[in-house]
Tab-separated table of C-alpha atoms and ligand atoms in Angstrom:
chain	number	residue	atom	x	y	z
L	51	MET	CA	132.624	-125.322	102.577
L	52	THR	CA	128.449	-125.378	102.193
L	53	GLU	CA	127.532	-125.704	98.546
L	54	ILE	CA	126.134	-122.284	97.330
L	55	LYS	CA	123.335	-122.787	95.014
L	56	ARG	CA	123.131	-119.554	92.615
L	57	GLY	CA	120.240	-118.646	90.110
L	58	ARG	CA	117.262	-116.927	89.720
L	59	ASP	CA	115.307	-120.120	88.257
L	60	LEU	CA	112.212	-121.189	90.159
L	61	GLY	CA	111.024	-123.435	87.662
L	62	GLY	CA	109.165	-126.597	89.503
L	63	ARG	CA	109.175	-125.038	92.957
L	64	LYS	CA	105.956	-125.830	94.954
L	65	ALA	CA	104.764	-122.543	96.466
L	66	VAL	CA	101.749	-121.514	98.522
L	67	VAL	CA	100.354	-117.771	98.314
L	68	THR	CA	97.526	-116.582	100.664
L	69	GLY	CA	95.449	-113.446	99.970
L	70	ALA	CA	95.638	-114.728	96.280
L	71	ALA	CA	92.514	-113.404	94.727
L	72	SER	CA	93.497	-109.864	95.038
L	73	GLY	CA	96.173	-107.020	94.483
L	74	ILE	CA	99.564	-108.101	95.704
L	75	GLY	CA	98.636	-111.795	96.265
L	76	ALA	CA	96.896	-111.865	92.671
L	77	ALA	CA	100.134	-110.277	91.298
L	78	VAL	CA	102.700	-112.699	93.109
L	79	VAL	CA	100.962	-115.792	91.839
L	80	ALA	CA	100.897	-114.490	88.117
L	81	ARG	CA	104.837	-113.700	88.534
L	82	LEU	CA	105.437	-117.197	90.490
L	83	LEU	CA	103.562	-119.293	87.566
L	84	ALA	CA	105.707	-117.029	84.926
L	85	GLU	CA	108.676	-118.477	86.435
L	86	GLY	CA	107.241	-122.060	86.039
L	87	CYS	CA	106.317	-122.490	89.926
L	88	ASP	CA	103.449	-125.042	90.895
L	89	VAL	CA	101.139	-122.381	92.851
L	90	LEU	CA	98.324	-122.996	95.317
L	91	ALA	CA	96.297	-119.851	95.575
L	92	VAL	CA	94.416	-119.409	98.806
L	93	ASP	CA	91.976	-116.735	99.792
L	94	LEU	CA	88.477	-116.579	101.421
L	95	ASN	CA	87.240	-115.404	97.828
L	96	SER	CA	87.549	-117.653	94.965
L	97	ALA	CA	86.766	-115.069	92.471
L	98	GLY	CA	90.299	-114.063	91.165
L	99	LEU	CA	92.233	-117.047	92.371
L	100	ALA	CA	94.084	-117.907	89.340
L	101	GLY	CA	96.908	-120.526	90.675
L	102	THR	CA	97.707	-124.021	89.242
L	103	HIS	CA	95.250	-125.195	92.211
L	104	ASN	CA	92.871	-122.899	93.959
L	105	LEU	CA	91.717	-122.955	97.654
L	106	ALA	CA	88.817	-120.997	98.775
L	107	VAL	CA	89.094	-121.060	102.358
L	108	ASP	CA	89.704	-118.896	105.695
L	109	VAL	CA	93.873	-118.173	106.205
L	110	ASN	CA	93.323	-119.094	109.654
L	111	ASP	CA	92.329	-123.003	108.496
L	112	ALA	CA	95.651	-123.823	108.744
L	113	ALA	CA	94.853	-127.468	108.687
L	114	ALA	CA	92.654	-127.500	105.713
L	115	ILE	CA	95.394	-125.757	103.463
L	116	ALA	CA	98.248	-127.887	104.878
L	117	ALA	CA	95.890	-131.078	103.644
L	118	GLU	CA	95.443	-129.142	100.291
L	119	VAL	CA	99.036	-128.495	99.697
L	120	GLN	CA	99.860	-132.016	100.750
L	121	ALA	CA	97.205	-133.319	98.267
L	122	LYS	CA	98.117	-130.909	95.205
L	123	LEU	CA	101.573	-130.031	95.692
L	124	GLY	CA	103.118	-132.983	97.580
L	125	GLY	CA	105.485	-130.519	99.004
L	126	CYS	CA	106.324	-126.848	99.658
L	127	ASP	CA	109.378	-124.755	98.878
L	128	ILE	CA	107.761	-120.843	99.124
L	129	LEU	CA	105.184	-119.931	101.486
L	130	ILE	CA	103.961	-116.409	100.730
L	131	ASN	CA	101.613	-115.259	104.102
L	132	ASN	CA	100.129	-112.732	102.451
L	133	ALA	CA	96.424	-112.508	103.316
L	134	GLY	CA	95.776	-109.110	105.281
L	135	VAL	CA	92.734	-107.174	106.790
L	136	CYS	CA	92.940	-103.436	107.540
L	137	PRO	CA	90.302	-102.398	109.962
L	138	ALA	CA	90.321	-98.480	110.407
L	139	SER	CA	88.772	-96.809	113.351
L	140	PRO	CA	89.602	-94.115	116.158
L	141	LEU	CA	90.625	-96.321	119.301
L	142	GLY	CA	87.346	-95.279	121.081
L	143	ASP	CA	85.218	-96.736	118.330
L	144	MET	CA	87.299	-99.819	117.837
L	145	THR	CA	85.539	-103.013	119.030
L	146	ASP	CA	87.332	-106.146	120.344
L	147	ALA	CA	86.065	-107.947	117.284
L	148	MET	CA	87.912	-105.472	115.150
L	149	TRP	CA	91.159	-105.882	117.123
L	150	GLU	CA	90.657	-109.699	117.010
L	151	HIS	CA	90.418	-110.055	113.493
L	152	ALA	CA	93.205	-107.842	112.558
L	153	LEU	CA	95.448	-109.967	114.903
L	154	SER	CA	93.961	-113.176	113.857
L	155	VAL	CA	94.331	-112.804	109.867
L	156	ASN	CA	97.382	-110.712	110.109
L	157	VAL	CA	99.478	-112.610	112.757
L	158	THR	CA	98.329	-115.722	114.281
L	159	ALA	CA	97.302	-117.138	110.546
L	160	VAL	CA	100.698	-116.527	109.777
L	161	MET	CA	102.386	-118.365	112.764
L	162	GLN	CA	99.677	-121.293	112.193
L	163	LEU	CA	100.391	-121.824	108.677
L	164	THR	CA	103.889	-121.959	108.777
L	165	ARG	CA	103.874	-124.191	111.780
L	166	ALA	CA	101.539	-126.696	109.649
L	167	LEU	CA	103.762	-126.538	106.626
L	168	LEU	CA	107.141	-126.676	108.518
L	169	PRO	CA	107.565	-130.653	107.777
L	170	LEU	CA	107.330	-129.744	103.856
L	171	LEU	CA	109.411	-126.500	104.051
L	172	LYS	CA	112.293	-128.630	106.244
L	173	ARG	CA	112.245	-131.013	103.150
L	174	SER	CA	112.896	-128.473	100.822
L	175	ALA	CA	116.289	-127.789	99.764
L	176	ALA	CA	115.858	-123.950	99.735
L	177	GLY	CA	112.607	-123.164	101.923
L	178	ARG	CA	111.270	-119.607	101.690
L	179	VAL	CA	108.686	-117.884	103.985
L	180	ILE	CA	107.735	-114.470	102.852
L	181	ASN	CA	105.398	-112.323	105.015
L	182	THR	CA	103.647	-109.172	104.031
L	183	GLY	CA	104.314	-106.550	106.650
L	184	SER	CA	103.897	-102.991	105.988
L	185	ILE	CA	105.713	-99.662	106.615
L	186	LEU	CA	103.653	-99.869	109.450
L	187	SER	CA	105.619	-102.624	110.645
L	188	ARG	CA	107.993	-99.702	111.789
L	189	TYR	CA	106.042	-96.557	111.973
L	190	GLY	CA	102.595	-96.182	113.465
L	191	ASP	CA	99.130	-94.147	112.452
L	192	ALA	CA	96.335	-92.886	113.722
L	193	GLY	CA	93.129	-94.832	113.277
L	194	LEU	CA	95.226	-97.858	112.472
L	195	VAL	CA	95.714	-99.266	116.142
L	196	ALA	CA	95.072	-102.677	115.458
L	197	TYR	CA	96.615	-102.835	111.713
L	198	THR	CA	99.825	-101.356	112.899
L	199	THR	CA	100.110	-103.599	115.883
L	200	SER	CA	99.577	-106.609	113.704
L	201	LYS	CA	102.469	-105.311	111.051
L	202	HIS	CA	104.741	-104.808	113.986
L	203	ALA	CA	104.141	-108.337	114.974
L	204	VAL	CA	104.592	-109.839	111.870
L	205	LEU	CA	108.213	-108.371	111.656
L	206	GLY	CA	108.925	-109.642	114.997
L	207	LEU	CA	107.646	-112.941	114.101
L	208	THR	CA	109.834	-112.805	110.899
L	209	ARG	CA	112.787	-112.360	112.826
L	210	ALA	CA	112.194	-115.156	115.657
L	211	LEU	CA	111.225	-117.479	112.751
L	212	ALA	CA	114.593	-116.614	110.951
L	213	MET	CA	116.623	-117.567	113.733
L	214	GLU	CA	114.767	-120.867	114.367
L	215	LEU	CA	114.255	-122.056	110.820
L	216	GLY	CA	117.738	-121.320	109.764
L	217	PRO	CA	119.319	-124.601	110.501
L	218	ASP	CA	116.719	-126.010	108.282
L	219	ARG	CA	117.940	-123.816	105.569
L	220	ILE	CA	114.681	-121.880	105.551
L	221	THR	CA	114.908	-118.093	105.051
L	222	VAL	CA	112.146	-115.985	106.519
L	223	ASN	CA	111.630	-112.147	105.414
L	224	CYS	CA	109.194	-109.635	105.914
L	225	VAL	CA	108.333	-107.656	102.740
L	226	GLN	CA	106.716	-103.816	103.885
L	227	PRO	CA	104.932	-102.350	101.216
L	228	GLY	CA	103.865	-98.556	100.977
L	229	ALA	CA	101.209	-97.378	99.474
L	230	ILE	CA	100.014	-99.787	96.852
L	231	GLU	CA	96.786	-99.505	94.897
L	232	THR	CA	94.878	-102.762	95.436
L	233	GLY	CA	91.417	-103.740	96.562
L	234	MET	CA	92.664	-102.609	100.380
L	235	THR	CA	93.532	-98.989	99.203
L	236	ARG	CA	91.233	-98.481	96.181
L	237	PRO	CA	87.943	-97.091	98.147
L	238	MET	CA	90.100	-94.874	100.217
L	239	PHE	CA	92.101	-93.568	96.967
L	240	GLN	CA	88.951	-93.162	95.417
L	241	SER	CA	86.942	-91.387	98.303
L	242	ASN	CA	89.626	-89.554	99.242
L	243	PRO	CA	91.948	-88.690	96.166
L	244	ALA	CA	94.159	-86.352	98.253
L	245	SER	CA	95.454	-89.475	100.443
L	246	LEU	CA	96.843	-90.878	96.893
L	247	THR	CA	98.517	-87.564	96.059
L	248	TYR	CA	99.960	-87.108	99.435
L	249	TYR	CA	101.769	-90.523	99.057
L	250	ALA	CA	102.758	-90.092	95.108
L	251	ASP	CA	104.063	-86.583	96.267
L	252	LYS	CA	105.971	-88.119	99.297
L	253	SER	CA	107.519	-90.864	96.948
L	254	ALA	CA	111.138	-90.127	95.556
L	255	LEU	CA	109.722	-91.730	92.499
L	256	GLY	CA	106.706	-89.641	92.072
L	257	ARG	CA	103.813	-92.242	92.141
L	258	ILE	CA	102.213	-94.923	94.460
L	259	GLY	CA	102.811	-98.512	93.719
L	260	GLN	CA	101.437	-101.408	92.001
L	261	PRO	CA	100.972	-104.692	93.215
L	262	GLU	CA	103.813	-105.943	90.527
L	263	ASP	CA	106.025	-103.454	92.341
L	264	ILE	CA	105.802	-105.661	95.507
L	265	ALA	CA	105.389	-109.187	93.873
L	266	ASP	CA	108.825	-108.883	92.068
L	267	VAL	CA	110.685	-108.316	95.366
L	268	MET	CA	108.712	-111.287	96.747
L	269	VAL	CA	109.783	-113.451	93.847
L	270	PHE	CA	113.581	-112.341	94.061
L	271	LEU	CA	113.408	-113.303	97.804
L	272	ALA	CA	112.168	-116.672	96.790
L	273	THR	CA	115.278	-117.324	94.447
L	274	ASP	CA	118.438	-118.922	95.351
L	275	ASP	CA	120.503	-115.584	95.025
L	276	ALA	CA	118.396	-114.204	98.214
L	277	ARG	CA	120.010	-117.391	99.653
L	278	PHE	CA	121.969	-115.025	102.610
L	279	MET	CA	119.207	-112.706	103.330
L	280	THR	CA	117.129	-113.792	106.419
L	281	GLY	CA	115.304	-112.133	109.194
L	282	GLN	CA	115.119	-108.841	107.232
L	283	GLY	CA	112.079	-106.430	106.724
L	284	ILE	CA	112.467	-104.741	103.364
L	285	MET	CA	110.784	-101.498	102.781
L	286	VAL	CA	109.329	-101.527	99.268
L	287	ASP	CA	107.586	-97.755	99.130
L	288	GLY	CA	109.210	-95.900	96.451
L	289	GLY	CA	111.178	-94.207	99.142
L	290	VAL	CA	107.910	-92.607	100.925
L	291	MET	CA	109.750	-93.222	104.414
L	292	VAL	CA	113.021	-91.710	103.348
L	293	HIS	CA	111.257	-88.434	103.080
L	294	SER	CA	112.321	-86.041	105.618
G	589	LIG	N1	97.649	-101.889	99.650
G	589	LIG	C1	98.665	-101.384	100.280
G	589	LIG	O1	98.705	-100.292	100.256
G	589	LIG	C2	99.454	-102.234	101.282
G	589	LIG	C3	100.432	-101.522	102.278
G	589	LIG	C4	101.070	-102.079	103.136
G	589	LIG	C5	100.950	-103.619	103.452
G	589	LIG	N2	99.726	-104.267	102.808
G	589	LIG	C6	99.379	-105.674	103.012
G	589	LIG	O2	99.585	-106.256	101.555
G	589	LIG	C7	98.671	-107.632	101.903
G	589	LIG	C8	97.998	-107.770	100.775
G	589	LIG	O3	96.895	-106.698	100.845
G	589	LIG	P1	96.543	-105.821	99.371
G	589	LIG	O4	96.885	-104.337	99.534
G	589	LIG	O5	96.661	-106.845	98.282
G	589	LIG	O6	94.848	-105.927	99.751
G	589	LIG	P2	93.718	-106.962	98.944
G	589	LIG	O7	92.285	-106.656	99.775
G	589	LIG	O8	93.653	-106.593	97.525
G	589	LIG	O9	93.895	-108.134	99.170
G	589	LIG	C9	93.953	-109.012	100.135
G	589	LIG	C10	93.153	-110.390	100.011
G	589	LIG	O10	93.267	-110.943	101.382
G	589	LIG	C11	92.151	-111.985	101.383
G	589	LIG	N3	91.851	-111.935	102.828
G	589	LIG	C12	91.544	-111.231	103.820
G	589	LIG	N4	91.329	-112.165	104.854
G	589	LIG	C13	91.247	-113.514	104.545
G	589	LIG	C14	91.166	-114.555	105.442
G	589	LIG	N5	90.511	-114.558	106.786
G	589	LIG	N6	91.333	-115.690	104.957
G	589	LIG	C15	91.700	-115.720	103.506
G	589	LIG	N7	91.874	-114.656	102.881
G	589	LIG	C16	91.839	-113.599	103.252
G	589	LIG	C17	91.227	-111.035	100.730
G	589	LIG	O11	90.060	-111.824	100.230
G	589	LIG	C18	91.954	-110.417	99.584
G	589	LIG	O12	91.647	-111.161	98.610
G	589	LIG	C19	98.059	-107.453	103.388
G	589	LIG	O13	98.518	-108.046	104.233
G	589	LIG	C20	98.087	-105.927	103.489
G	589	LIG	O14	98.150	-105.599	105.006
G	589	LIG	C21	99.116	-103.609	101.845
């Protein structure tokens, strides 16, 4: 029978987090550090990076990130593909550059970095790939054609990778946040407070989310207790999309 390793202890695990300088990524770095992980925090912006090791680079430069992982961590147990961009525009005004940027950062980089770190993830006793999707991995929204398409693709990529990497004991899951107060959404909530109250009122819990609400679910997925969950899209939206 397969040996079952239980527990929530992440002490000593080696983790890579992208989009780590702000919002959800910064929160998950803080949580993983508190759990005793060795964390490489990656982002375009160096300000706000607070891992054990920090790398300011474009997430599409998978080779540079993999080299740093090898040099600083010497392995990888947990990969959190979280960097994201959200270009908003009606279809008629959306440029090819906006479309390509969303697909490149939100999808292609997830595949490229997972591929680049595969040899290290395979060496882990409990490899974990955790991708940040969205409620828009399942639903659609006007003015967010490129973003919605990219987040649907992240969920498809998650499922395909889960099947492919399962034999190597690597689980692959997709956390799907609802409306969370971060660098991505704060300008919209400030300029249009009605958008904040819309999501807060629609939530069963009567509020929008904070980055830690998402980070804690990601940390659980990284633990041994989440060993039999793979290929899943997990909605973490305070019940917003359960509302009739
Ligand atoms: N905030 C929400 O309501 C919400 C909802 C659903 C999904 N998400 C997803 O959560 C993830 C994190 O977003 P957030 O809300 O914390 O926003 P955020 O803007 O606070 O953080 C995103 C980070 O990604 C970084 N980034 C962007 N492009 C990059 C690139 N090419 N290379 C490296 N780093 C890059 C940014 O510099 C930023 O620090 C994203 O994938 C986003 O799509 C957010």
